[in-house]
Coordinates of N, CA, C and O in Angstrom, one line a residue:
M1 N 212.5 30.4 194.7 CA 213.4 30.9 193.6 C 212.5 31.0 192.3 O 211.9 30.0 192.0
P2 N 212.6 32.1 191.6 CA 211.8 32.2 190.4 C 212.3 31.2 189.3 O 213.4 30.9 189.3
D3 N 211.4 30.8 188.4 CA 211.7 29.9 187.3 C 212.6 30.7 186.4 O 212.3 31.8 185.9
P4 N 213.8 30.2 186.0 CA 214.8 30.9 185.2 C 214.2 31.2 183.8 O 214.5 32.2 183.2
M5 N 213.5 30.2 183.2 CA 213.0 30.5 181.9 C 211.9 31.6 181.9 O 211.9 32.5 181.0
E6 N 211.1 31.6 182.9 CA 210.1 32.7 183.0 C 210.8 34.0 183.2 O 210.4 35.1 182.7
S7 N 211.9 34.0 184.0 CA 212.7 35.2 184.3 C 213.3 35.8 183.0 O 213.2 37.0 182.7
L8 N 213.8 34.9 182.1 CA 214.4 35.3 180.8 C 213.3 35.9 180.0 O 213.5 37.0 179.4
V9 N 212.2 35.3 179.9 CA 211.1 35.8 179.0 C 210.7 37.2 179.5 O 210.5 38.1 178.8
R10 N 210.6 37.3 180.9 CA 210.1 38.6 181.5 C 211.1 39.7 181.2 O 210.8 40.8 180.9
V11 N 212.4 39.4 181.2 CA 213.5 40.4 180.9 C 213.3 40.9 179.5 O 213.3 42.1 179.2
F12 N 213.2 40.0 178.6 CA 213.0 40.4 177.2 C 211.7 41.1 176.9 O 211.6 42.0 176.1
E13 N 210.6 40.7 177.6 CA 209.3 41.4 177.5 C 209.4 42.8 178.0 O 208.9 43.7 177.4
T14 N 210.1 43.0 179.1 CA 210.3 44.3 179.7 C 211.1 45.2 178.7 O 210.8 46.3 178.5
A15 N 212.2 44.6 178.1 CA 213.0 45.3 177.1 C 212.1 45.7 175.9 O 212.2 46.8 175.4
A16 N 211.2 44.8 175.5 CA 210.3 45.1 174.4 C 209.4 46.3 174.7 O 209.2 47.2 173.9
D17 N 208.8 46.2 175.9 CA 207.9 47.3 176.3 C 208.6 48.6 176.5 O 208.1 49.6 176.0
D18 N 209.9 48.6 177.0 CA 210.6 49.8 177.2 C 211.0 50.4 175.8 O 211.0 51.6 175.6
L19 N 211.4 49.5 174.8 CA 211.7 50.0 173.5 C 210.5 50.7 172.9 O 210.6 51.8 172.3
A20 N 209.3 50.1 172.9 CA 208.1 50.7 172.4 C 207.8 52.0 173.1 O 207.5 53.0 172.5
A21 N 207.9 52.0 174.4 CA 207.6 53.2 175.2 C 208.6 54.4 174.9 O 208.2 55.5 174.9
A22 N 209.8 54.0 174.5 CA 210.8 55.0 174.1 C 210.7 55.5 172.7 O 211.5 56.2 172.1
D23 N 209.6 55.0 172.0 CA 209.4 55.3 170.6 C 210.6 54.8 169.7 O 211.0 55.5 168.8
Y24 N 211.2 53.7 170.1 CA 212.2 53.0 169.4 C 213.5 53.8 169.3 O 214.3 53.7 168.3
A25 N 213.7 54.7 170.2 CA 214.9 55.6 170.2 C 215.9 55.1 171.3 O 215.6 54.7 172.4
D26 N 217.2 55.2 170.9 CA 218.3 55.1 171.9 C 218.3 53.8 172.7 O 218.7 53.8 173.9
A27 N 217.9 52.7 172.1 CA 217.9 51.5 172.9 C 219.3 50.8 172.8 O 219.9 50.7 171.7
W28 N 219.8 50.5 173.9 CA 221.1 49.7 173.9 C 222.2 50.3 173.1 O 222.7 49.7 172.1
P29 N 222.6 51.5 173.5 CA 223.6 52.2 172.6 C 225.0 51.6 172.6 O 225.8 52.0 171.7
I30 N 225.3 50.7 173.5 CA 226.7 50.2 173.5 C 227.0 49.4 172.1 O 228.0 49.6 171.6
G31 N 226.0 48.7 171.7 CA 226.2 47.9 170.4 C 226.4 48.9 169.2 O 227.3 48.7 168.4
T32 N 225.6 49.9 169.2 CA 225.7 50.9 168.2 C 227.1 51.6 168.2 O 227.8 51.7 167.1
V33 N 227.6 52.0 169.4 CA 228.9 52.6 169.5 C 230.0 51.6 169.1 O 230.9 52.0 168.3
A34 N 229.9 50.4 169.6 CA 230.9 49.4 169.2 C 231.0 49.2 167.7 O 232.1 49.1 167.2
L35 N 229.9 49.1 167.0 CA 229.9 48.9 165.6 C 230.5 50.1 164.9 O 231.3 49.9 163.9
E36 N 230.3 51.3 165.4 CA 230.8 52.5 164.7 C 232.3 52.7 165.0 O 233.0 53.3 164.1
V37 N 232.8 52.3 166.1 CA 234.2 52.7 166.5 C 235.2 51.5 166.6 O 236.4 51.8 166.8
A38 N 234.7 50.3 166.4 CA 235.6 49.2 166.6 C 236.9 49.2 165.8 O 238.0 48.8 166.3
S39 N 236.9 49.8 164.6 CA 238.1 49.8 163.8 C 238.7 51.2 163.7 O 239.8 51.4 163.0
S40 N 238.1 52.2 164.4 CA 238.7 53.6 164.2 C 239.0 54.3 165.5 O 239.7 55.3 165.4
N41 N 238.6 53.8 166.6 CA 238.9 54.5 167.9 C 239.2 53.5 169.0 O 238.2 52.9 169.5
E42 N 240.4 53.3 169.2 CA 240.8 52.2 170.2 C 240.3 52.5 171.6 O 239.9 51.5 172.3
V43 N 240.3 53.7 172.0 CA 239.8 54.0 173.4 C 238.3 53.6 173.5 O 237.9 53.0 174.5
L44 N 237.5 54.0 172.6 CA 236.1 53.7 172.6 C 235.8 52.2 172.4 O 235.0 51.6 173.0
R45 N 236.7 51.6 171.5 CA 236.5 50.2 171.3 C 236.8 49.4 172.6 O 236.0 48.5 173.0
T46 N 237.8 49.8 173.3 CA 238.2 49.2 174.6 C 237.1 49.4 175.6 O 236.7 48.4 176.3
A47 N 236.5 50.6 175.6 CA 235.4 50.9 176.6 C 234.2 50.0 176.3 O 233.6 49.4 177.2
T48 N 233.8 49.9 175.0 CA 232.7 49.0 174.7 C 233.0 47.6 175.0 O 232.1 46.8 175.5
A49 N 234.2 47.1 174.7 CA 234.6 45.7 175.0 C 234.5 45.5 176.5 O 234.0 44.4 176.9
E50 N 234.9 46.4 177.3 CA 234.8 46.2 178.8 C 233.3 46.1 179.2 O 233.0 45.3 180.1
V51 N 232.4 46.9 178.6 CA 231.0 46.9 179.0 C 230.5 45.5 178.6 O 229.8 44.8 179.5
F52 N 230.8 45.0 177.4 CA 230.3 43.7 177.0 C 230.9 42.6 177.9 O 230.2 41.7 178.3
E53 N 232.1 42.8 178.3 CA 232.7 41.8 179.2 C 232.0 41.7 180.5 O 231.8 40.6 181.1
E54 N 231.7 42.9 181.1 CA 230.9 42.9 182.3 C 229.5 42.3 182.2 O 229.1 41.5 183.0
W55 N 228.9 42.5 181.1 CA 227.5 41.9 180.8 C 227.6 40.4 180.7 O 226.8 39.7 181.3
V56 N 228.6 40.0 179.9 CA 228.8 38.5 179.8 C 229.2 37.9 181.1 O 228.7 36.8 181.5
G57 N 230.0 38.6 181.9 CA 230.3 38.0 183.2 C 229.1 37.9 184.1 O 228.9 36.9 184.8
A58 N 228.3 38.9 184.1 CA 227.1 38.9 185.0 C 226.1 37.8 184.5 O 225.6 37.0 185.3
A59 N 226.0 37.7 183.2 CA 225.1 36.6 182.6 C 225.7 35.3 182.9 O 224.9 34.3 183.2
T60 N 227.0 35.1 182.8 CA 227.6 33.8 183.1 C 227.3 33.4 184.6 O 227.0 32.3 184.8
Q61 N 227.4 34.4 185.5 CA 227.1 34.0 186.9 C 225.7 33.6 187.0 O 225.3 32.7 187.7
W62 N 224.8 34.4 186.4 CA 223.3 34.1 186.5 C 223.0 32.7 185.9 O 222.4 31.9 186.6
F63 N 223.5 32.4 184.7 CA 223.2 31.1 184.1 C 223.9 30.0 184.9 O 223.4 28.8 184.9
G64 N 225.0 30.3 185.5 CA 225.7 29.3 186.3 C 224.9 28.8 187.5 O 225.3 27.7 188.1
R65 N 223.9 29.5 187.9 CA 223.0 29.0 189.0 C 222.2 27.8 188.6 O 221.8 27.0 189.4
W66 N 222.1 27.6 187.2 CA 221.2 26.4 186.8 C 222.0 25.4 185.9 O 221.5 24.3 185.7
V67 N 223.1 25.8 185.4 CA 223.9 25.0 184.5 C 225.3 25.0 185.0 O 225.9 26.0 185.3
A68 N 225.9 23.8 185.2 CA 227.3 23.7 185.8 C 228.4 23.7 184.8 O 229.5 24.1 185.1
E69 N 228.1 23.2 183.6 CA 229.2 23.1 182.6 C 229.6 24.5 182.1 O 228.9 25.2 181.5
P70 N 230.9 24.8 182.4 CA 231.4 26.2 182.1 C 231.2 26.6 180.6 O 230.8 27.8 180.3
R71 N 231.5 25.7 179.7 CA 231.4 26.1 178.2 C 229.9 26.4 177.9 O 229.6 27.3 177.1
T72 N 229.0 25.6 178.4 CA 227.6 25.8 178.1 C 227.1 27.1 178.7 O 226.4 27.9 178.1
V73 N 227.6 27.4 180.0 CA 227.2 28.6 180.6 C 227.7 29.8 179.8 O 226.9 30.8 179.6
Q74 N 228.9 29.8 179.4 CA 229.5 30.9 178.6 C 228.7 31.1 177.3 O 228.4 32.2 176.9
S75 N 228.4 30.0 176.7 CA 227.6 30.1 175.4 C 226.3 30.7 175.7 O 225.8 31.5 174.8
L76 N 225.6 30.3 176.7 CA 224.3 30.9 177.1 C 224.5 32.4 177.3 O 223.7 33.3 176.8
A77 N 225.5 32.8 178.0 CA 225.8 34.2 178.3 C 226.0 35.0 177.0 O 225.4 36.1 176.8
Y78 N 226.9 34.5 176.2 CA 227.1 35.2 174.9 C 225.8 35.3 174.0 O 225.5 36.3 173.5
S79 N 225.1 34.2 174.0 CA 223.9 34.1 173.2 C 222.9 35.2 173.7 O 222.2 35.8 172.9
M80 N 222.8 35.3 175.0 CA 221.8 36.3 175.5 C 222.2 37.7 175.1 O 221.3 38.5 174.7
I81 N 223.4 38.1 175.2 CA 223.9 39.4 174.9 C 223.7 39.6 173.4 O 223.2 40.6 172.9
M82 N 224.0 38.6 172.6 CA 223.9 38.7 171.1 C 222.4 38.8 170.7 O 222.1 39.6 169.8
M83 N 221.6 38.1 171.4 CA 220.1 38.1 171.1 C 219.6 39.5 171.5 O 218.7 40.0 170.7
L84 N 220.0 40.0 172.6 CA 219.5 41.3 173.0 C 219.9 42.4 172.0 O 219.1 43.2 171.5
E85 N 221.2 42.4 171.7 CA 221.7 43.4 170.7 C 221.0 43.2 169.4 O 220.5 44.2 168.8
G86 N 220.9 42.0 168.8 CA 220.3 41.9 167.5 C 218.8 42.2 167.5 O 218.3 42.8 166.6
A87 N 218.1 41.8 168.6 CA 216.7 42.1 168.7 C 216.4 43.5 168.9 O 215.4 44.1 168.3
F88 N 217.3 44.3 169.6 CA 217.1 45.7 169.7 C 217.3 46.3 168.3 O 216.5 47.2 167.9
M89 N 218.3 45.9 167.6 CA 218.5 46.4 166.2 C 217.3 46.2 165.3 O 216.8 47.1 164.6
L90 N 216.8 44.9 165.3 CA 215.7 44.6 164.4 C 214.4 45.3 164.9 O 213.7 45.8 164.0
G91 N 214.2 45.4 166.2 CA 213.1 46.1 166.7 C 213.1 47.6 166.4 O 212.0 48.1 166.0
R92 N 214.2 48.2 166.5 CA 214.3 49.6 166.1 C 214.1 49.8 164.6 O 213.4 50.8 164.2
A93 N 214.7 49.0 163.8 CA 214.5 49.2 162.4 C 213.1 49.0 161.9 O 212.6 49.7 161.1
A94 N 212.4 48.0 162.5 CA 211.0 47.7 162.1 C 210.0 48.5 162.9 O 208.8 48.5 162.6
R95 N 210.5 49.1 164.0 CA 209.6 49.8 164.9 C 208.6 48.8 165.4 O 207.4 49.0 165.4
D96 N 209.1 47.7 165.9 CA 208.3 46.6 166.4 C 209.0 45.9 167.5 O 210.1 45.4 167.4
P97 N 208.4 45.7 168.7 CA 209.0 45.1 169.8 C 209.1 43.5 169.7 O 209.7 42.9 170.5
E98 N 208.4 43.0 168.7 CA 208.3 41.5 168.6 C 209.7 40.8 168.5 O 209.8 39.7 169.1
P99 N 210.7 41.3 167.8 CA 212.0 40.6 167.9 C 212.5 40.4 169.3 O 213.1 39.3 169.5
L100 N 212.3 41.3 170.2 CA 212.7 41.1 171.6 C 211.9 40.0 172.2 O 212.5 39.2 173.0
R101 N 210.7 39.9 172.0 CA 209.8 38.9 172.5 C 210.3 37.5 172.0 O 210.4 36.5 172.8
V102 N 210.5 37.4 170.7 CA 211.0 36.2 170.1 C 212.3 35.8 170.7 O 212.6 34.6 171.0
A103 N 213.2 36.7 170.8 CA 214.5 36.4 171.4 C 214.4 35.9 172.8 O 215.1 35.0 173.2
G104 N 213.5 36.5 173.6 CA 213.3 36.0 175.0 C 212.8 34.5 175.0 O 213.3 33.7 175.8
R105 N 211.9 34.2 174.2 CA 211.4 32.9 174.1 C 212.5 31.9 173.7 O 212.6 30.8 174.2
S106 N 213.3 32.3 172.7 CA 214.4 31.5 172.2 C 215.4 31.3 173.3 O 215.9 30.2 173.5
M107 N 215.8 32.3 174.1 CA 216.7 32.1 175.2 C 216.2 31.2 176.2 O 216.9 30.4 176.8
A108 N 214.9 31.3 176.5 CA 214.3 30.4 177.5 C 214.4 29.0 177.0 O 214.7 28.1 177.8
T109 N 214.1 28.7 175.8 CA 214.3 27.4 175.2 C 215.7 26.9 175.3 O 215.9 25.7 175.6
S110 N 216.6 27.8 175.0 CA 218.1 27.4 175.1 C 218.4 27.0 176.5 O 219.2 26.0 176.7
L111 N 218.0 27.8 177.4 CA 218.3 27.5 178.8 C 217.6 26.2 179.3 O 218.2 25.3 179.9
R112 N 216.4 26.0 178.9 CA 215.7 24.7 179.2 C 216.4 23.5 178.6 O 216.6 22.5 179.3
T113 N 216.9 23.7 177.4 CA 217.6 22.6 176.8 C 218.9 22.3 177.5 O 219.3 21.1 177.7
A114 N 219.6 23.3 177.9 CA 220.9 23.1 178.7 C 220.6 22.5 180.0 O 221.4 21.6 180.4
I115 N 219.6 22.9 180.7 CA 219.3 22.3 182.0 C 218.9 20.8 181.8 O 219.3 20.0 182.6
T116 N 218.1 20.5 180.8 CA 217.7 19.1 180.5 C 218.9 18.3 180.2 O 219.0 17.2 180.7
A117 N 219.8 18.8 179.3 CA 221.0 18.1 179.0 C 221.9 17.8 180.2 O 222.4 16.7 180.3
A118 N 222.0 18.8 181.1 CA 222.8 18.6 182.3 C 222.2 17.5 183.1 O 223.0 16.7 183.8
G119 N 220.9 17.4 183.2 CA 220.2 16.3 184.0 C 220.4 15.0 183.4 O 220.2 14.0 184.1
E120 N 220.7 14.9 182.1 CA 220.9 13.6 181.4 C 222.3 13.0 181.6 O 222.5 11.9 181.2
D121 N 223.2 13.9 182.0 CA 224.6 13.4 182.1 C 224.8 12.6 183.3 O 224.2 12.5 184.3

């Protein structure tokens, strides 16, 4: 089984590479749409909320393979989605993939900390 911290770093690295290869255009449009329509279009707000819910659900299942405590797993899942969204935004604005790389390393550290804490209980 691959190391989960390495997997997280690799996912964010791939996203950074893809963002640069796309010349910083159209990365992760769900966040952009959600920000634009959350208070003005209920149908689109609901659609974006459902996408985020699916992503958080998938991330929760993935993190749950290494961490048993449900609240910690959910926090990791939310954190990963928030870090991806924020890093894409920063990366696009600066035309720099580094925010995604930093976010990946930070998520790996968060997961390592959660796994270590679970082992101490």
